[in-house]
Short mmCIF file of C-alpha atoms in Angstrom, two decimals:
data_model
loop_
_atom_site.label_atom_id
_atom_site.label_comp_id
_atom_site.label_asym_id
_atom_site.label_seq_id
_atom_site.Cartn_x
_atom_site.Cartn_y
_atom_site.Cartn_z
CA UNK A 1 10.21 -1.19 8.33
CA UNK A 2 10.77 0.47 4.94
CA UNK A 3 8.27 -1.91 3.31
CA UNK A 4 5.67 -0.99 5.92
CA UNK A 5 6.25 2.75 5.36
CA UNK A 6 6.02 2.23 1.60
CA UNK A 7 2.73 0.38 2.00
CA UNK A 8 1.31 3.22 4.08
CA UNK A 9 2.47 5.84 1.58
CA UNK A 10 0.92 3.95 -1.32
CA UNK A 11 -2.45 3.74 0.38
CA UNK A 12 -2.50 7.01 2.31
CA UNK A 13 -4.22 8.95 -0.47
CA UNK A 14 -6.91 6.30 -0.87
CA UNK A 15 -9.92 6.81 1.35
CA UNK A 16 -8.39 9.58 3.49
CA UNK A 17 -11.37 11.86 2.95
CA UNK A 18 -13.81 9.13 3.98
CA UNK A 19 -11.70 8.18 6.99
CA UNK A 20 -11.42 11.74 8.27
CA UNK A 21 -15.11 12.33 7.68
CA UNK A 22 -16.22 9.30 9.68
CA UNK A 23 -13.66 10.02 12.39
CA UNK A 24 -14.86 13.63 12.65
CA UNK A 25 -18.44 12.43 13.11
CA UNK A 26 -17.40 9.96 15.82
CA UNK A 27 -15.41 12.61 17.69
CA UNK A 28 -18.35 15.02 17.49
CA UNK A 29 -20.63 12.37 19.00
CA UNK A 30 -18.06 11.98 21.79
CA UNK A 31 -18.69 15.57 22.90
CA UNK A 32 -15.14 16.72 22.12
CA UNK A 33 -14.62 20.41 21.37
CA UNK A 34 -14.29 21.46 17.73
CA UNK A 35 -10.87 22.89 18.61
CA UNK A 36 -9.54 19.43 19.47
CA UNK A 37 -11.34 17.72 16.58
CA UNK A 38 -9.81 20.12 14.05
CA UNK A 39 -6.33 19.60 15.53
CA UNK A 40 -6.67 15.81 15.42
CA UNK A 41 -7.88 15.68 11.82
CA UNK A 42 -5.15 18.08 10.65
CA UNK A 43 -2.42 16.00 12.32
CA UNK A 44 -3.69 12.81 10.68
CA UNK A 45 -3.74 14.49 7.26
CA UNK A 46 -0.15 15.66 7.81
CA UNK A 47 0.88 12.10 8.71
CA UNK A 48 -0.17 11.07 5.18
CA UNK A 49 1.62 14.04 3.61
CA UNK A 50 -1.61 15.80 2.76
CA UNK A 51 -2.61 19.37 3.53
CA UNK A 52 -6.13 19.59 4.89
CA UNK A 53 -8.48 22.50 5.36
CA UNK A 54 -11.05 21.54 7.99
CA UNK A 55 -14.10 23.34 9.30
CA UNK A 56 -15.93 21.67 12.17
CA UNK A 57 -19.20 22.64 13.82
CA UNK A 58 -21.20 20.61 16.36
CA UNK A 59 -23.64 19.59 13.60
CA UNK A 60 -21.64 20.04 10.39
CA UNK A 61 -18.28 19.04 8.94
CA UNK A 62 -16.39 20.44 5.92
CA UNK A 63 -13.10 19.02 4.63
CA UNK A 64 -10.75 19.87 1.78
CA UNK A 65 -7.74 17.64 1.10
CA UNK A 66 -5.60 18.75 -1.80
CA UNK A 67 -8.01 19.35 -4.66
CA UNK A 68 -10.65 17.07 -3.18
CA UNK A 69 -13.41 18.82 -1.28
CA UNK A 70 -16.32 17.30 0.59
CA UNK A 71 -19.87 18.53 0.44
CA UNK A 72 -21.29 19.89 3.71
CA UNK A 73 -21.77 16.83 5.90
CA UNK A 74 -24.11 16.48 8.82
CA UNK A 75 -22.06 15.46 11.82
CA UNK A 76 -23.56 13.19 14.44
CA UNK A 77 -26.30 15.10 16.22
CA UNK A 78 -25.47 15.46 19.89
CA UNK A 79 -27.88 13.44 22.00
CA UNK A 80 -28.21 13.46 25.77
CA UNK A 81 -25.10 11.73 27.02
CA UNK A 82 -21.99 10.52 25.23
CA UNK A 83 -20.52 7.55 23.44
CA UNK A 84 -19.50 4.75 25.82
CA UNK A 85 -16.03 5.69 27.05
CA UNK A 86 -14.53 2.35 26.02
CA UNK A 87 -15.34 3.30 22.43
CA UNK A 88 -13.83 6.76 22.91
CA UNK A 89 -10.67 5.17 24.31
CA UNK A 90 -10.37 2.81 21.35
CA UNK A 91 -11.01 5.66 18.91
CA UNK A 92 -8.03 7.47 20.44
CA UNK A 93 -5.89 4.34 20.10
CA UNK A 94 -6.76 4.47 16.41
CA UNK A 95 -5.95 8.20 16.31
CA UNK A 96 -2.49 7.57 17.79
CA UNK A 97 -1.77 5.01 15.05
CA UNK A 98 -3.08 7.31 12.32
CA UNK A 99 -1.07 10.30 13.57
CA UNK A 100 2.04 8.13 13.41
CA UNK A 101 1.14 6.88 9.92
CA UNK A 102 1.02 3.27 11.15
CA UNK A 103 -2.30 2.43 9.52
CA UNK A 104 -3.74 3.18 6.10
CA UNK A 105 -6.89 5.30 5.79
CA UNK A 106 -8.81 2.34 4.40
CA UNK A 107 -7.85 0.13 7.34
CA UNK A 108 -8.48 3.02 9.69
CA UNK A 109 -12.03 3.40 8.37
CA UNK A 110 -12.68 -0.33 8.83
CA UNK A 111 -11.27 -0.21 12.34
CA UNK A 112 -13.40 2.82 13.24
CA UNK A 113 -16.58 1.15 12.03
CA UNK A 114 -15.73 -1.93 14.07
CA UNK A 115 -15.21 0.20 17.18
CA UNK A 116 -18.54 2.02 16.74
CA UNK A 117 -20.39 -1.27 16.26
CA UNK A 118 -19.22 -2.64 19.62
CA UNK A 119 -21.83 -3.16 22.30
CA UNK A 120 -21.81 -1.75 25.81
CA UNK A 121 -19.32 -3.73 27.91
CA UNK A 122 -21.75 -4.49 30.73
CA UNK A 123 -25.07 -4.54 28.91
CA UNK A 124 -28.44 -3.35 30.30
CA UNK A 125 -27.74 -4.59 33.84
CA UNK A 126 -24.46 -2.69 33.89
CA UNK A 127 -26.26 0.47 32.78
CA UNK A 128 -28.91 0.03 35.48
CA UNK A 129 -26.60 -0.71 38.42
CA UNK A 130 -24.07 1.80 37.16
CA UNK A 131 -26.64 4.58 37.12
CA UNK A 132 -27.80 3.66 40.61
CA UNK A 133 -24.24 4.05 41.89
CA UNK A 134 -23.79 7.19 39.78
CA UNK A 135 -26.86 8.74 41.40
CA UNK A 136 -25.91 7.66 44.92
CA UNK A 137 -22.41 9.08 44.51
CA UNK A 138 -23.75 12.47 43.42
CA UNK A 139 -26.20 12.36 46.32
CA UNK A 140 -23.38 11.85 48.81
CA UNK A 141 -21.61 14.88 47.38
CA UNK A 142 -24.64 17.17 47.45
CA UNK A 143 -26.35 16.14 50.69
CA UNK A 144 -24.77 13.19 52.57
CA UNK A 145 -27.72 11.84 54.54
CA UNK A 146 -29.13 8.29 54.75
CA UNK A 147 -32.42 9.56 53.33
CA UNK A 148 -30.72 11.19 50.36
CA UNK A 149 -28.72 8.02 49.72
CA UNK A 150 -31.85 5.85 49.59
CA UNK A 151 -33.84 8.33 47.50
CA UNK A 152 -30.93 8.76 45.07
CA UNK A 153 -30.65 5.00 44.63
CA UNK A 154 -34.39 4.45 44.06
CA UNK A 155 -34.83 7.37 41.67
CA UNK A 156 -31.55 6.45 39.95
CA UNK A 157 -32.92 2.96 39.30
CA UNK A 158 -36.04 4.43 37.69
CA UNK A 159 -34.03 6.74 35.44
CA UNK A 160 -31.67 3.86 34.63
CA UNK A 161 -34.64 1.82 33.40
CA UNK A 162 -35.73 4.75 31.24
CA UNK A 163 -32.22 4.99 29.77
CA UNK A 164 -32.23 1.29 28.94
CA UNK A 165 -35.66 1.57 27.33
CA UNK A 166 -34.54 4.57 25.25
CA UNK A 167 -31.56 2.78 23.68
CA UNK A 168 -32.02 2.78 19.90
CA UNK A 169 -35.12 4.97 20.12
CA UNK A 170 -33.82 8.30 18.88
CA UNK A 171 -37.17 10.09 18.98
CA UNK A 172 -37.72 9.13 22.58
CA UNK A 173 -34.22 10.33 23.44
CA UNK A 174 -35.24 13.87 22.45
CA UNK A 175 -37.91 14.02 25.16
CA UNK A 176 -36.16 11.77 27.68
CA UNK A 177 -34.87 14.64 29.91
CA UNK A 178 -38.42 16.01 30.23
CA UNK A 179 -39.95 12.60 30.89
CA UNK A 180 -37.28 11.74 33.47
CA UNK A 181 -37.68 15.09 35.23
CA UNK A 182 -41.47 14.70 35.33
CA UNK A 183 -41.35 11.16 36.76
CA UNK A 184 -38.59 11.90 39.29
CA UNK A 185 -40.33 15.05 40.51
CA UNK A 186 -43.75 13.41 40.77
CA UNK A 187 -42.42 10.44 42.74
CA UNK A 188 -40.34 12.69 45.00
CA UNK A 189 -43.28 14.92 45.84
CA UNK A 190 -45.52 11.91 46.39
CA UNK A 191 -42.95 10.66 48.91
CA UNK A 192 -42.90 14.06 50.61
CA UNK A 193 -46.70 14.31 50.81
CA UNK A 194 -46.90 10.73 52.12
CA UNK A 195 -44.44 11.56 54.87
CA UNK A 196 -41.90 9.01 53.63
CA UNK A 197 -39.14 11.56 53.00
CA UNK A 198 -38.34 15.20 53.76
CA UNK A 199 -38.15 16.96 50.41
CA UNK A 200 -36.12 19.65 48.74
CA UNK A 201 -34.82 20.29 45.24
CA UNK A 202 -31.53 18.60 46.21
CA UNK A 203 -33.40 15.30 46.28
CA UNK A 204 -34.03 15.50 42.52
CA UNK A 205 -30.54 16.40 41.33
CA UNK A 206 -28.62 13.09 41.66
CA UNK A 207 -31.10 11.09 39.55
CA UNK A 208 -31.24 13.83 36.88
CA UNK A 209 -27.52 14.70 36.93
CA UNK A 210 -26.78 12.76 33.74
CA UNK A 211 -29.03 15.08 31.73
CA UNK A 212 -27.71 18.32 33.20
CA UNK A 213 -25.55 19.89 30.46
CA UNK A 214 -22.64 21.06 32.59
CA UNK A 215 -20.05 19.60 30.21
CA UNK A 216 -21.85 21.05 27.18
CA UNK A 217 -22.01 24.54 28.68
CA UNK A 218 -18.38 24.38 29.78
CA UNK A 219 -17.20 23.12 26.38
CA UNK A 220 -19.19 25.90 24.73
CA UNK A 221 -17.51 28.55 26.86
CA UNK A 222 -14.12 26.94 26.15
CA UNK A 223 -14.79 27.18 22.40
CA UNK A 224 -15.90 30.80 22.72
CA UNK A 225 -12.65 31.59 24.53
CA UNK A 226 -10.75 29.90 21.69
CA UNK A 227 -12.52 32.06 19.10
CA UNK A 228 -14.91 29.36 17.83
CA UNK A 229 -17.88 31.70 18.05
CA UNK A 230 -20.47 29.67 16.13
CA UNK A 231 -19.71 26.34 17.80
CA UNK A 232 -19.38 27.84 21.25
CA UNK A 233 -22.58 29.86 21.01
CA UNK A 234 -24.56 26.90 19.67
CA UNK A 235 -23.42 24.68 22.55
CA UNK A 236 -24.27 27.32 25.15
CA UNK A 237 -27.72 27.81 23.62
CA UNK A 238 -28.27 24.04 23.41
CA UNK A 239 -27.20 23.54 27.02
CA UNK A 240 -29.46 26.34 28.21
CA UNK A 241 -32.39 24.85 26.28
CA UNK A 242 -31.83 21.46 27.94
CA UNK A 243 -31.89 23.13 31.36
CA UNK A 244 -35.26 24.73 30.56
CA UNK A 245 -36.63 21.41 29.27
CA UNK A 246 -35.67 19.70 32.52
CA UNK A 247 -37.16 22.56 34.48
CA UNK A 248 -40.38 22.21 32.50
CA UNK A 249 -40.63 18.57 33.53
CA UNK A 250 -40.04 19.52 37.16
CA UNK A 251 -42.70 22.23 37.08
CA UNK A 252 -45.28 19.95 35.50
CA UNK A 253 -44.54 17.36 38.18
CA UNK A 254 -45.02 20.00 40.90
CA UNK A 255 -48.30 21.16 39.40
CA UNK A 256 -49.66 17.63 38.94
CA UNK A 257 -48.95 16.66 42.53
CA UNK A 258 -50.01 20.00 43.97
CA UNK A 259 -47.28 20.91 46.45
CA UNK A 260 -46.08 24.38 47.33
CA UNK A 261 -43.12 25.30 45.12
CA UNK A 262 -41.82 27.59 47.85
CA UNK A 263 -41.63 24.70 50.33
CA UNK A 264 -40.27 22.11 47.93
CA UNK A 265 -37.60 24.37 46.45
CA UNK A 266 -35.98 25.23 49.77
CA UNK A 267 -32.61 23.48 50.04
CA UNK A 268 -30.97 22.50 53.29
CA UNK A 269 -27.65 20.76 52.61
CA UNK A 270 -26.70 18.49 55.49
CA UNK A 271 -23.99 15.96 56.26
CA UNK A 272 -25.46 13.42 58.63
CA UNK A 273 -23.10 10.60 57.62
CA UNK A 274 -19.77 12.14 58.60
CA UNK A 275 -16.80 13.96 57.11
CA UNK A 276 -15.83 10.89 55.11
CA UNK A 277 -19.10 10.72 53.13
CA UNK A 278 -18.12 12.98 50.18
CA UNK A 279 -14.82 11.15 49.73
CA UNK A 280 -16.62 7.80 49.62
CA UNK A 281 -19.19 9.42 47.34
CA UNK A 282 -16.48 10.16 44.76
CA UNK A 283 -15.45 6.49 44.73
CA UNK A 284 -19.06 5.27 44.48
CA UNK A 285 -19.60 7.72 41.63
CA UNK A 286 -16.46 6.41 39.89
CA UNK A 287 -17.66 2.81 40.08
CA UNK A 288 -21.03 3.92 38.76
CA UNK A 289 -19.35 5.60 35.81
CA UNK A 290 -17.27 2.45 35.23
CA UNK A 291 -20.42 0.37 34.77
CA UNK A 292 -22.72 2.99 33.28
CA UNK A 293 -20.31 4.61 30.79
CA UNK A 294 -18.51 1.34 30.00
CA UNK A 295 -15.00 2.45 30.98
CA UNK A 296 -12.14 0.13 30.04
CA UNK A 297 -10.30 -1.60 32.87
CA UNK A 298 -7.00 0.02 31.94
CA UNK A 299 -8.55 3.49 32.11
CA UNK A 300 -10.39 3.06 35.43
CA UNK A 301 -7.44 3.80 37.81
CA UNK A 302 -6.68 7.03 35.95
CA UNK A 303 -10.36 8.05 35.94
CA UNK A 304 -10.52 7.56 39.72
CA UNK A 305 -7.28 9.53 40.19
CA UNK A 306 -8.54 12.48 38.11
CA UNK A 307 -11.87 12.47 39.96
CA UNK A 308 -10.10 12.85 43.29
CA UNK A 309 -7.72 15.47 41.89
CA UNK A 310 -10.67 17.52 40.63
CA UNK A 311 -12.55 17.03 43.91
CA UNK A 312 -9.62 17.97 46.16
CA UNK A 313 -8.71 20.88 43.89
CA UNK A 314 -12.25 22.18 44.10
CA UNK A 315 -12.42 21.74 47.88
CA UNK A 316 -9.07 23.46 48.39
CA UNK A 317 -10.12 26.37 46.19
CA UNK A 318 -13.43 26.67 48.02
CA UNK A 319 -11.66 26.76 51.38
CA UNK A 320 -8.91 29.20 50.40
CA UNK A 321 -10.85 31.67 48.25
CA UNK A 322 -14.42 30.68 47.38
CA UNK A 323 -16.70 28.60 45.16
CA UNK A 324 -15.78 30.17 41.83
CA UNK A 325 -12.05 29.77 42.45
CA UNK A 326 -12.74 26.21 43.59
CA UNK A 327 -14.31 25.42 40.23
CA UNK A 328 -11.31 26.99 38.48
CA UNK A 329 -8.69 25.14 40.52
CA UNK A 330 -10.47 21.80 40.16
CA UNK A 331 -10.74 22.26 36.38
CA UNK A 332 -7.13 23.42 36.02
CA UNK A 333 -5.69 20.51 38.01
CA UNK A 334 -7.79 17.87 36.25
CA UNK A 335 -6.80 19.25 32.82
CA UNK A 336 -3.08 19.27 33.58
CA UNK A 337 -3.20 15.85 35.24
CA UNK A 338 -5.24 14.32 32.42
CA UNK A 339 -2.79 15.54 29.78
CA UNK A 340 0.24 14.33 31.74
CA UNK A 341 -1.35 10.90 32.15
CA UNK A 342 -2.14 10.75 28.43
CA UNK A 343 1.45 11.51 27.46
CA UNK A 344 3.07 9.22 30.03
CA UNK A 345 0.60 6.35 29.78
CA UNK A 346 -0.10 6.92 26.07
CA UNK A 347 -3.14 4.67 26.43
CA UNK A 348 -5.70 6.65 28.39
CA UNK A 349 -6.88 9.77 26.49
CA UNK A 350 -7.31 12.90 28.58
CA UNK A 351 -10.92 13.26 27.42
CA UNK A 352 -11.71 9.84 28.92
CA UNK A 353 -10.01 10.56 32.25
CA UNK A 354 -11.43 14.07 32.73
CA UNK A 355 -14.96 13.68 31.31
CA UNK A 356 -16.43 12.06 34.48
CA UNK A 357 -14.94 14.90 36.56
CA UNK A 358 -17.33 17.40 34.96
CA UNK A 359 -20.11 15.87 37.05
CA UNK A 360 -18.00 16.36 40.18
CA UNK A 361 -17.74 20.08 39.46
CA UNK A 362 -21.56 20.13 38.90
CA UNK A 363 -22.07 23.39 36.97
CA UNK A 364 -25.24 21.96 35.44
CA UNK A 365 -26.72 21.21 38.85
CA UNK A 366 -26.04 24.78 39.96
CA UNK A 367 -27.82 26.08 36.87
CA UNK A 368 -30.84 23.89 37.58
CA UNK A 369 -31.07 25.17 41.16
CA UNK A 370 -30.89 28.81 40.01
CA UNK A 371 -33.73 28.22 37.56
CA UNK A 372 -35.72 26.63 40.37
CA UNK A 373 -35.39 29.76 42.50
CA UNK A 374 -36.55 31.82 39.52
CA UNK A 375 -39.72 29.73 39.23
CA UNK A 376 -40.40 30.13 42.95
CA UNK A 377 -40.55 33.91 42.22
CA UNK A 378 -37.53 34.63 44.39
CA UNK A 379 -36.17 36.88 41.66
CA UNK A 380 -33.31 38.50 43.56
CA UNK A 381 -31.93 35.10 44.63
CA UNK A 382 -32.46 33.75 41.10
CA UNK A 383 -30.44 36.59 39.55
CA UNK A 384 -27.67 36.15 42.12
CA UNK A 385 -27.59 32.38 41.58
CA UNK A 386 -27.66 32.87 37.81
CA UNK A 387 -24.60 35.12 37.95
CA UNK A 388 -22.81 32.55 40.11
CA UNK A 389 -23.68 29.81 37.61
CA UNK A 390 -22.27 31.86 34.74
CA UNK A 391 -19.11 32.61 36.71
CA UNK A 392 -18.74 28.94 37.68
CA UNK A 393 -18.95 27.86 34.04
CA UNK A 394 -16.49 30.58 33.04
CA UNK A 395 -14.14 29.46 35.84
CA UNK A 396 -14.21 25.83 34.70
CA UNK A 397 -13.71 26.87 31.07
CA UNK A 398 -10.80 29.11 32.05
CA UNK A 399 -9.26 26.21 33.94
CA UNK A 400 -9.51 24.06 30.81
CA UNK A 401 -8.03 26.82 28.66
CA UNK A 402 -5.09 27.61 30.94
CA UNK A 403 -4.47 23.90 31.49
CA UNK A 404 -4.36 23.38 27.71
CA UNK A 405 -1.87 26.24 27.32
CA UNK A 406 0.36 24.94 30.12
CA UNK A 407 0.40 21.39 28.76
CA UNK A 408 0.74 22.36 25.07
CA UNK A 409 4.48 21.48 25.02
CA UNK A 410 3.63 17.98 26.29
CA UNK A 411 1.33 17.40 23.33
CA UNK A 412 4.25 17.91 20.95
CA UNK A 413 6.51 15.49 22.82
CA UNK A 414 6.86 11.82 21.95
CA UNK A 415 7.18 9.98 25.24
CA UNK A 416 7.72 6.25 24.92
#
């Protein structure tokens, strides 16, 4: 044991800057808040008996270790979506080793590069079928009808094909939300005009849910609450811009096909399948995330558990108080549960278990619907919906913040 510790101490100063830099970029690409990234990098530096000064932004990283200081580094630019969650899980396994000083920085850097070079667990077919299930699950939560289920599956398959085509094509990724929104809207309206389906804006949301920046907006508000003004504001602005890009694609689709916005934008949430449909929808969504986001087998049970905790917490809050409190209670319970699982299991990171639950709380979908009412020139409803969207995002962020404060003692404990 002493020889191992000696080996780590001898090599800890070699390559630490490079290791922390590459790790910071990977964590940024994972969509993790700058608050958590800074904490992780500081703990790793302490494990190697080094004092680090770290400044993290969503697109830039600055590090100073001892007398060694890095130049401003461009962090990984946030693209639509996230790293596959199996990679995020393995990155956290590496972080646990580094925080305990059980791996040298040089070996840590090699291990990180190996993790980031791994391919999607299920390949293109897994992405396609996973997104179909993802879309169908969201559809059963928003409007549980047989028609919505079929439309969600068909449109989800089309968007899944677009996502497969866009892999490795960074320039296309920048316009993918607009292209997807245009195609989904055009096909939906064509189906409405042909009499194949009865249309409303709710029909579009499941297939486009992946692009809706609910997690980005919520993380931005969380960072603002933590005092990270620049990072938080940039995420909120970025998320808002993505919403407008998606809306642009929808509007172009409406104009091309020539249907009345007022008629198409009327929503009429129904539940024609039965009371059980949303609960089954959560499970279908979970299996879609398993395939689509490449979740590791060991993490899947915890992901499903957190999804149901967030869902039941939201439903209970909605019933007892109202929608905003439902968003808060769902966020609070999923944050506390995710942290407890991480400390007890010590294998499933809380970010992996709670990330899918952001789509259950659907703040991005609410924002999209409020923008849709604005375009239909129903300004009073648009302003009311916009305020509710802002309050929903604040409620989810507050749940994350209070959950982090409550579970802070757990993060300092070493549970074996």
